[in-house]
Coordinates of C-alpha atoms in Angstrom, one line a residue:
M1 CA 108.5 86.0 109.1
Q2 CA 105.4 87.5 110.4
Q3 CA 102.3 87.5 108.2
E4 CA 99.5 89.8 109.1
S5 CA 97.1 88.4 106.4
L6 CA 96.3 84.8 105.8
D7 CA 98.2 83.2 103.0
T8 CA 94.9 82.5 101.3
Y9 CA 94.8 85.9 99.5
N10 CA 96.8 87.5 96.8
G11 CA 97.7 90.3 99.2
Q12 CA 100.1 89.6 102.1
I13 CA 100.8 92.2 104.8
L14 CA 104.3 92.1 106.1
T15 CA 105.1 94.2 109.2
I16 CA 108.4 96.1 109.4
K17 CA 109.6 96.3 113.0
N18 CA 110.8 99.5 114.7
N19 CA 114.3 98.0 114.9
N20 CA 115.4 98.8 111.5
Q21 CA 118.4 96.4 111.6
S22 CA 116.4 93.4 112.8
E23 CA 116.9 90.0 111.0
E24 CA 113.1 89.8 110.4
N25 CA 113.1 93.1 108.6
E26 CA 116.0 92.0 106.4
K27 CA 114.1 88.9 105.4
I28 CA 111.1 91.0 104.4
Y29 CA 113.2 93.5 102.4
N30 CA 115.0 90.7 100.6
L31 CA 111.8 88.9 99.8
C32 CA 110.2 92.1 98.4
S33 CA 113.4 93.0 96.5
E34 CA 113.5 89.6 94.8
H35 CA 109.8 89.9 94.0
L36 CA 110.4 93.2 92.3
K37 CA 113.3 91.8 90.4
Q38 CA 111.1 89.0 89.2
G39 CA 108.5 91.5 87.9
G40 CA 106.2 91.4 90.9
L41 CA 104.3 94.1 92.8
V42 CA 105.1 95.5 96.2
A43 CA 103.0 98.1 98.1
F44 CA 104.7 100.4 100.5
P45 CA 104.1 103.5 102.6
T46 CA 105.6 106.8 101.6
E47 CA 105.3 110.2 103.3
T48 CA 102.4 111.0 100.8
V49 CA 100.3 107.9 100.4
Y50 CA 100.8 104.1 99.9
G51 CA 102.4 103.3 96.5
L52 CA 102.0 100.2 94.4
G53 CA 105.5 99.5 93.0
A54 CA 107.1 97.6 90.2
N55 CA 110.5 97.6 88.6
A56 CA 110.4 100.8 86.5
L57 CA 112.8 99.3 83.9
N58 CA 110.6 96.2 83.3
E59 CA 107.8 97.0 80.9
T60 CA 105.8 93.9 81.7
A61 CA 106.1 94.6 85.4
V62 CA 104.9 98.2 85.0
Y63 CA 101.9 96.9 82.9
S64 CA 101.0 94.8 85.9
I65 CA 100.4 98.0 87.9
F66 CA 97.9 99.2 85.3
K67 CA 96.1 95.8 85.2
A68 CA 96.0 95.4 89.0
K69 CA 94.5 98.9 89.5
K70 CA 92.5 98.9 86.3
R71 CA 94.3 102.1 85.5
P72 CA 94.1 103.6 81.9
L73 CA 97.4 103.6 80.0
T74 CA 96.9 107.3 79.4
D75 CA 97.7 108.0 83.1
P76 CA 101.5 107.9 83.7
V77 CA 103.2 106.6 86.8
I78 CA 105.9 108.3 88.9
V79 CA 109.3 106.8 89.3
H80 CA 110.9 106.7 92.8
V81 CA 114.6 106.8 93.3
L82 CA 117.1 107.2 96.2
N83 CA 118.8 110.5 95.2
V84 CA 119.2 113.1 92.5
D85 CA 122.1 111.3 90.9
E86 CA 119.9 108.3 90.3
A87 CA 117.1 110.6 89.0
L88 CA 119.5 112.1 86.4
K89 CA 120.2 108.7 84.9
Y90 CA 116.6 108.4 83.7
I91 CA 116.0 111.8 82.1
I92 CA 117.4 114.1 79.4
I93 CA 117.7 117.6 80.6
E94 CA 119.0 120.8 79.0
N95 CA 122.1 122.3 80.7
N96 CA 120.3 125.6 81.3
L97 CA 117.7 123.7 83.4
L98 CA 120.0 121.4 85.2
N99 CA 121.2 123.8 87.9
F100 CA 117.7 124.7 88.8
Y101 CA 116.7 121.1 88.8
K102 CA 119.5 120.3 91.2
H103 CA 118.6 123.3 93.4
L104 CA 115.0 122.1 93.7
A105 CA 116.2 118.6 94.5
N106 CA 118.5 120.0 97.2
D107 CA 115.6 122.0 98.7
F108 CA 112.8 119.3 98.5
W109 CA 114.3 115.9 98.2
P110 CA 113.8 113.5 99.9
G111 CA 110.2 114.7 100.0
P112 CA 106.8 115.2 98.3
L113 CA 107.9 116.9 95.1
T114 CA 107.8 115.2 91.6
I115 CA 109.7 116.8 88.8
V116 CA 108.6 115.9 85.2
S117 CA 111.4 115.9 82.6
Q118 CA 112.0 114.4 79.2
S119 CA 112.6 110.7 79.8
N120 CA 115.6 108.7 78.5
P121 CA 113.8 106.5 76.0
K122 CA 116.7 104.0 76.0
I123 CA 116.0 103.2 79.6
I124 CA 112.4 104.1 80.6
P125 CA 109.6 102.1 79.0
D126 CA 106.9 104.1 77.2
C127 CA 104.2 102.8 79.5
V128 CA 105.8 104.6 82.4
T129 CA 105.3 107.9 80.6
A130 CA 101.9 107.2 79.0
N131 CA 103.8 107.5 75.7
T132 CA 104.3 111.2 76.2
G133 CA 108.1 111.0 76.4
F134 CA 108.0 112.7 79.8
V135 CA 108.7 111.1 83.2
G136 CA 107.9 112.3 86.7
I137 CA 110.6 111.4 89.2
R138 CA 110.8 111.9 92.9
V139 CA 113.0 110.9 95.9
P140 CA 110.7 109.8 98.8
S141 CA 111.6 110.3 102.4
H142 CA 109.8 107.5 104.2
K143 CA 112.3 105.1 105.7
I144 CA 110.5 101.9 104.4
V145 CA 110.5 102.8 100.8
R146 CA 114.0 104.1 101.0
N147 CA 115.2 100.8 102.6
L148 CA 113.4 99.0 99.8
L149 CA 115.1 101.1 97.2
E150 CA 118.5 100.4 98.8
H151 CA 117.8 96.7 98.9
C152 CA 116.5 96.2 95.4
K153 CA 118.8 98.7 93.7
L154 CA 116.1 99.5 91.1
P155 CA 114.0 102.6 90.3
I156 CA 110.4 101.8 91.3
S157 CA 107.4 103.0 89.4
A158 CA 104.5 103.5 91.8
P159 CA 101.1 105.2 91.6
S160 CA 98.8 105.1 94.6
A161 CA 98.0 101.5 95.7
N162 CA 94.3 101.6 95.3
R163 CA 91.5 100.8 92.8
F164 CA 91.8 103.4 90.1
G165 CA 89.7 106.5 90.9
H166 CA 89.1 105.3 94.5
V167 CA 90.2 107.1 97.6
S168 CA 94.0 107.0 98.0
P169 CA 95.3 104.6 100.7
T170 CA 97.2 105.7 103.8
S171 CA 97.4 102.4 105.5
A172 CA 98.3 98.8 104.7
E173 CA 94.7 97.8 105.4
H174 CA 93.4 100.3 102.7
V175 CA 95.7 98.6 100.2
F176 CA 94.5 95.1 101.2
D177 CA 90.9 96.1 100.9
D178 CA 91.3 97.5 97.4
L179 CA 93.9 95.2 95.8
G180 CA 94.8 92.4 98.2
C181 CA 91.6 90.6 99.1
F182 CA 91.3 88.2 96.1
K183 CA 91.5 84.5 96.9
K184 CA 95.0 83.0 96.3
E185 CA 93.7 80.6 93.6
E186 CA 92.5 83.7 91.6
I187 CA 96.1 84.8 91.0
D188 CA 96.6 84.7 87.3
N189 CA 99.1 87.5 86.7
E190 CA 96.7 89.0 84.2
N191 CA 94.1 90.6 86.4
V192 CA 95.1 89.4 89.9
F193 CA 98.6 89.5 91.2
R194 CA 100.6 88.5 94.2
I195 CA 101.1 91.7 96.2
Y196 CA 103.4 92.1 99.2
I197 CA 102.2 95.0 101.4
L198 CA 104.7 96.5 103.7
K199 CA 103.3 97.9 107.0
E200 CA 105.0 100.1 109.5
E201 CA 104.7 98.7 113.0
E202 CA 103.5 102.0 114.4
E203 CA 100.4 101.8 112.2
E204 CA 98.9 99.5 114.8
H205 CA 98.6 102.4 117.2
L206 CA 97.3 105.1 114.9
T207 CA 93.5 104.7 115.1
T208 CA 90.9 105.2 117.8
T209 CA 87.2 104.4 117.6
S210 CA 84.7 107.2 118.2
T211 CA 81.5 106.8 120.2
N212 CA 79.6 106.3 117.0
G213 CA 81.8 103.4 115.9
L214 CA 83.8 105.3 113.2
K215 CA 87.5 105.0 113.2
E216 CA 89.3 108.3 113.5
E217 CA 93.0 108.5 112.6
E218 CA 95.0 110.5 115.0
S219 CA 98.0 110.5 112.6
S220 CA 99.2 108.4 109.7
T221 CA 102.3 106.5 108.7
C222 CA 101.9 108.7 105.6
S223 CA 102.8 111.9 107.3
V224 CA 101.8 114.3 104.5
G225 CA 98.6 112.4 103.7
I226 CA 98.1 113.5 100.1
E227 CA 100.1 112.9 96.9
S228 CA 103.2 114.8 95.9
T229 CA 103.2 118.1 94.0
V230 CA 104.1 117.5 90.4
I231 CA 105.9 120.2 88.4
K232 CA 107.5 120.6 85.0
L233 CA 110.4 122.9 84.2
E234 CA 110.6 125.0 81.0
Q235 CA 113.0 127.5 79.5
V236 CA 111.2 130.6 78.3
N237 CA 114.3 132.6 77.2
D238 CA 117.9 133.2 78.3
L239 CA 116.8 135.0 81.5
Q240 CA 113.5 133.3 82.2
L241 CA 112.5 129.9 83.4
K242 CA 109.0 128.6 84.2
I243 CA 107.7 126.1 86.8
I244 CA 104.4 124.6 85.6
V245 CA 102.4 123.1 88.5
L246 CA 100.7 120.1 87.0
R247 CA 99.3 118.7 90.3
R248 CA 99.1 120.4 93.7
G249 CA 100.3 118.3 96.6
G250 CA 102.7 118.1 99.5
I251 CA 104.8 121.0 98.5
S252 CA 103.0 124.4 98.5
I253 CA 103.2 127.2 96.0
E254 CA 104.7 129.3 98.8
Q255 CA 107.5 126.8 99.3
L256 CA 108.3 126.9 95.6
K257 CA 108.4 130.7 95.6
K258 CA 110.8 130.7 98.5
S259 CA 113.0 128.2 96.8
I260 CA 113.1 130.4 93.6
E261 CA 114.2 133.4 95.7
R262 CA 117.0 131.4 97.2
F263 CA 118.1 130.2 93.7
I264 CA 118.2 133.7 92.4
N265 CA 120.1 135.0 95.4
L266 CA 122.6 132.2 95.2
N267 CA 123.3 132.9 91.6
N268 CA 123.5 136.7 92.3
N269 CA 121.5 137.5 89.3
E270 CA 118.5 139.8 90.0
K271 CA 117.7 140.0 86.3
Y272 CA 117.0 136.3 86.2
E273 CA 113.3 135.5 86.5
I274 CA 111.5 132.2 87.3
L275 CA 107.8 132.2 86.9
I276 CA 105.2 129.8 88.4
E277 CA 102.3 128.8 86.3
T278 CA 99.3 127.3 88.1
R279 CA 96.1 126.1 86.6
Q280 CA 93.3 123.7 87.4
H281 CA 93.9 120.7 85.2
V282 CA 90.6 118.9 84.7
V283 CA 90.4 115.9 82.3
K284 CA 87.1 114.4 81.6
M285 CA 86.7 110.7 82.3
N286 CA 86.0 109.7 78.7
E287 CA 89.0 111.6 77.3
N288 CA 91.7 109.4 75.8
T289 CA 94.5 111.9 75.6
S290 CA 97.7 110.9 77.4
Q291 CA 98.7 113.0 80.3
V292 CA 102.3 114.0 81.4
S293 CA 101.2 113.9 85.1
P294 CA 98.9 111.8 87.2
G295 CA 96.0 113.3 89.1
Q296 CA 94.4 115.1 86.2
L297 CA 91.1 113.3 85.8
I298 CA 87.9 114.9 87.2
T299 CA 86.9 111.9 89.2
H300 CA 89.8 110.9 91.5
Y301 CA 90.2 110.0 95.1
A302 CA 86.4 109.3 95.1
P303 CA 84.5 107.3 97.8
D304 CA 82.0 104.7 96.8
V305 CA 79.2 106.9 98.2
P306 CA 78.5 110.0 96.0
A307 CA 80.3 113.1 97.4
Y308 CA 79.4 116.7 96.8
I309 CA 81.1 120.0 97.8
L310 CA 79.0 122.5 99.7
N311 CA 78.4 125.7 97.7
N312 CA 75.9 127.7 99.7
L313 CA 73.2 127.5 102.3
N314 CA 69.7 128.2 101.1
N315 CA 70.9 129.1 97.6
T316 CA 68.5 128.0 94.8
S317 CA 70.4 128.9 91.7
T318 CA 71.3 126.3 89.1
I319 CA 70.1 123.5 91.2
D320 CA 68.9 120.1 89.9
E321 CA 65.9 119.1 91.9
N322 CA 66.1 115.6 90.4
I323 CA 69.1 114.9 92.6
S324 CA 68.5 115.6 96.2
F325 CA 69.0 113.9 99.6
Q326 CA 67.4 114.4 103.0
L327 CA 70.1 115.6 105.4
K328 CA 69.3 112.7 107.7
D329 CA 70.8 110.4 105.0
V330 CA 73.9 112.5 104.5
V331 CA 77.4 112.3 106.1
I332 CA 78.9 115.7 106.7
V333 CA 82.6 116.1 106.5
D334 CA 83.3 119.6 108.0
F335 CA 86.3 121.9 108.4
H336 CA 86.8 124.4 111.3
E337 CA 83.3 123.6 112.7
N338 CA 81.5 125.6 110.0
L339 CA 78.5 123.3 109.9
K340 CA 78.6 122.3 113.6
N341 CA 75.0 123.5 114.0
L342 CA 73.9 120.7 111.6
K343 CA 75.6 117.9 113.6
D344 CA 72.4 116.6 115.1
K345 CA 70.4 116.8 111.8
C346 CA 72.6 114.6 109.6
L347 CA 73.4 110.9 109.6
Y348 CA 76.9 111.4 110.8
Y349 CA 79.2 114.4 111.4
I350 CA 83.0 114.5 111.5
D351 CA 85.4 117.5 111.3
L352 CA 88.7 117.3 109.4
S353 CA 90.1 119.9 111.9
K354 CA 88.1 121.7 114.5
E355 CA 90.9 124.2 114.8
G356 CA 91.1 124.9 111.0
D357 CA 94.5 123.3 110.6
I358 CA 95.1 122.5 107.0
K359 CA 98.0 120.1 107.6
I360 CA 95.9 118.0 110.1
A361 CA 93.0 118.0 107.6
R362 CA 95.0 116.8 104.7
N363 CA 96.6 114.1 106.8
K364 CA 93.1 112.8 107.7
I365 CA 91.1 113.4 104.5
F366 CA 91.6 110.0 102.8
S367 CA 91.2 107.9 105.9
I368 CA 88.0 109.8 106.8
L369 CA 86.6 109.4 103.2
R370 CA 87.2 105.7 103.4
E371 CA 85.4 105.4 106.7
C372 CA 82.5 107.6 105.6
E373 CA 81.8 105.4 102.6
K374 CA 81.3 102.5 105.0
I375 CA 78.6 104.2 107.1
E376 CA 75.4 102.2 106.9
N377 CA 72.5 103.9 105.0
A378 CA 74.7 106.8 103.8
K379 CA 73.3 108.1 100.5
A380 CA 75.7 111.1 100.1
I381 CA 78.8 112.7 101.6
L382 CA 78.9 116.5 102.0
L383 CA 82.4 117.9 101.7
P384 CA 83.7 121.4 102.8
N385 CA 84.4 124.1 100.3
L386 CA 88.0 125.3 100.8
L387 CA 88.2 127.1 97.5
H388 CA 88.6 130.5 99.1
V389 CA 90.4 129.5 102.2
E390 CA 93.6 131.6 102.3
K391 CA 95.9 129.2 104.0
E392 CA 99.1 127.4 102.9
H393 CA 98.3 124.0 101.4
A394 CA 94.5 124.7 101.3
D395 CA 94.6 124.6 97.4
S396 CA 96.1 121.1 97.4
L397 CA 93.5 119.8 99.9
F398 CA 90.7 121.5 97.9
D399 CA 92.0 119.7 94.8
R400 CA 91.4 116.3 96.5
L401 CA 88.0 117.3 97.6
F402 CA 87.0 118.7 94.2
R403 CA 88.0 115.4 92.4
A404 CA 86.5 113.2 95.1
A405 CA 83.2 115.0 94.3
S406 CA 83.8 114.8 90.5
G407 CA 83.7 118.6 90.5
T408 CA 80.1 118.6 91.6
F409 CA 78.7 121.2 94.1
C410 CA 75.5 121.2 96.1
N411 CA 73.4 123.5 98.2
L412 CA 71.7 123.0 101.6
L413 CA 68.1 124.1 101.6
N414 CA 66.0 124.5 104.7
S415 CA 62.3 124.2 104.5
G416 CA 60.8 124.6 107.9
D417 CA 62.6 122.1 110.1
Q418 CA 63.7 119.9 107.1
W419 CA 67.2 120.2 105.6
K420 CA 67.9 118.9 102.1
L421 CA 71.0 118.6 100.1
V422 CA 70.3 119.6 96.5
V423 CA 72.9 118.9 93.8
E424 CA 73.9 121.6 91.3
E425 CA 74.2 120.9 87.6
N426 CA 77.6 119.5 86.9
K427 CA 79.2 121.5 84.0
V428 CA 82.6 119.7 84.1
N429 CA 82.1 116.0 84.0

């Protein structure tokens, strides 16, 4: 069995070969399945990001996720299953919602949509739901996690496989860097756990190195590149349902609207109405209220170097002169070459998509943030403001940028030939 990390660490990277039926792959899946059954942790790629998985039916195993990530128990974890029939085992759903639930599953599963429903308390441990009584379930499409689910025959609880609040992982190396680099002798099953990390063979060919030494991902084994959209269904009255979007993600609002239209047409009932409620959920870091969906905290997906979203150029309103950086100490993450003219004035410049392609940008955002935080002498990271970009999926990408910056905006001021990044007062955190 191939080991891509020395067996001196708590994390061990295991490569899944392209030949899905290989004997080596079977050994790896069997090893990981047994590890899950024994209460262990396995990290794996999905089409969204890498997940840190445990047996969703084993309370002690699920607690291990929280301990390994240092994740607060108020933040629930999503359960991954193979199909809609498996999903229905773990929830309690009203008959008037069931048909629509199945319709959404048919449209978007396997895929990056999580549906929150009342959990079956006889089966699902409270820690999975953050003691809210609601559980988010999704059916992933990535072949590795699906093969793992088939082998272990368990529902798998899995948030992103990173330090809590840090940039989400889209490669096996990201997981190892955050959770797998403890010495083997430090494994105590209280704070440090043995973690098997599954890696897709193609990952070895996904990165190139720029002339400035920064790795640039051309694509990702996590094809979507950001987390799933999380929704909750509610019955308003006999002729009205409501989709509450709790977290923007891999499925867009436009896709949900089209699915609603298909459902109404299939049921031949034009009087039936399904609403979509969207709102910006922002939970302060010191708040102890349990959430029904992950991804609500104001600081999330955050690099280790402070990040800020550009508000305006040469705007001096509501700025805090106590927090400022010379542009020569700043890494600029651009979109559609909007700040290309500052390329030679900053410490480092990289564009999420020179062509303004949102799907490419969201696929690269987490890998780029992780590389930017490693740039020597970087004091701040400037992120693009996509709040008013009228493109499908722009809202979900902006959500990641907003939380990576802890909701903090900044201005770029030019005094003569000197550019300075000046931070605005943060009224959210």
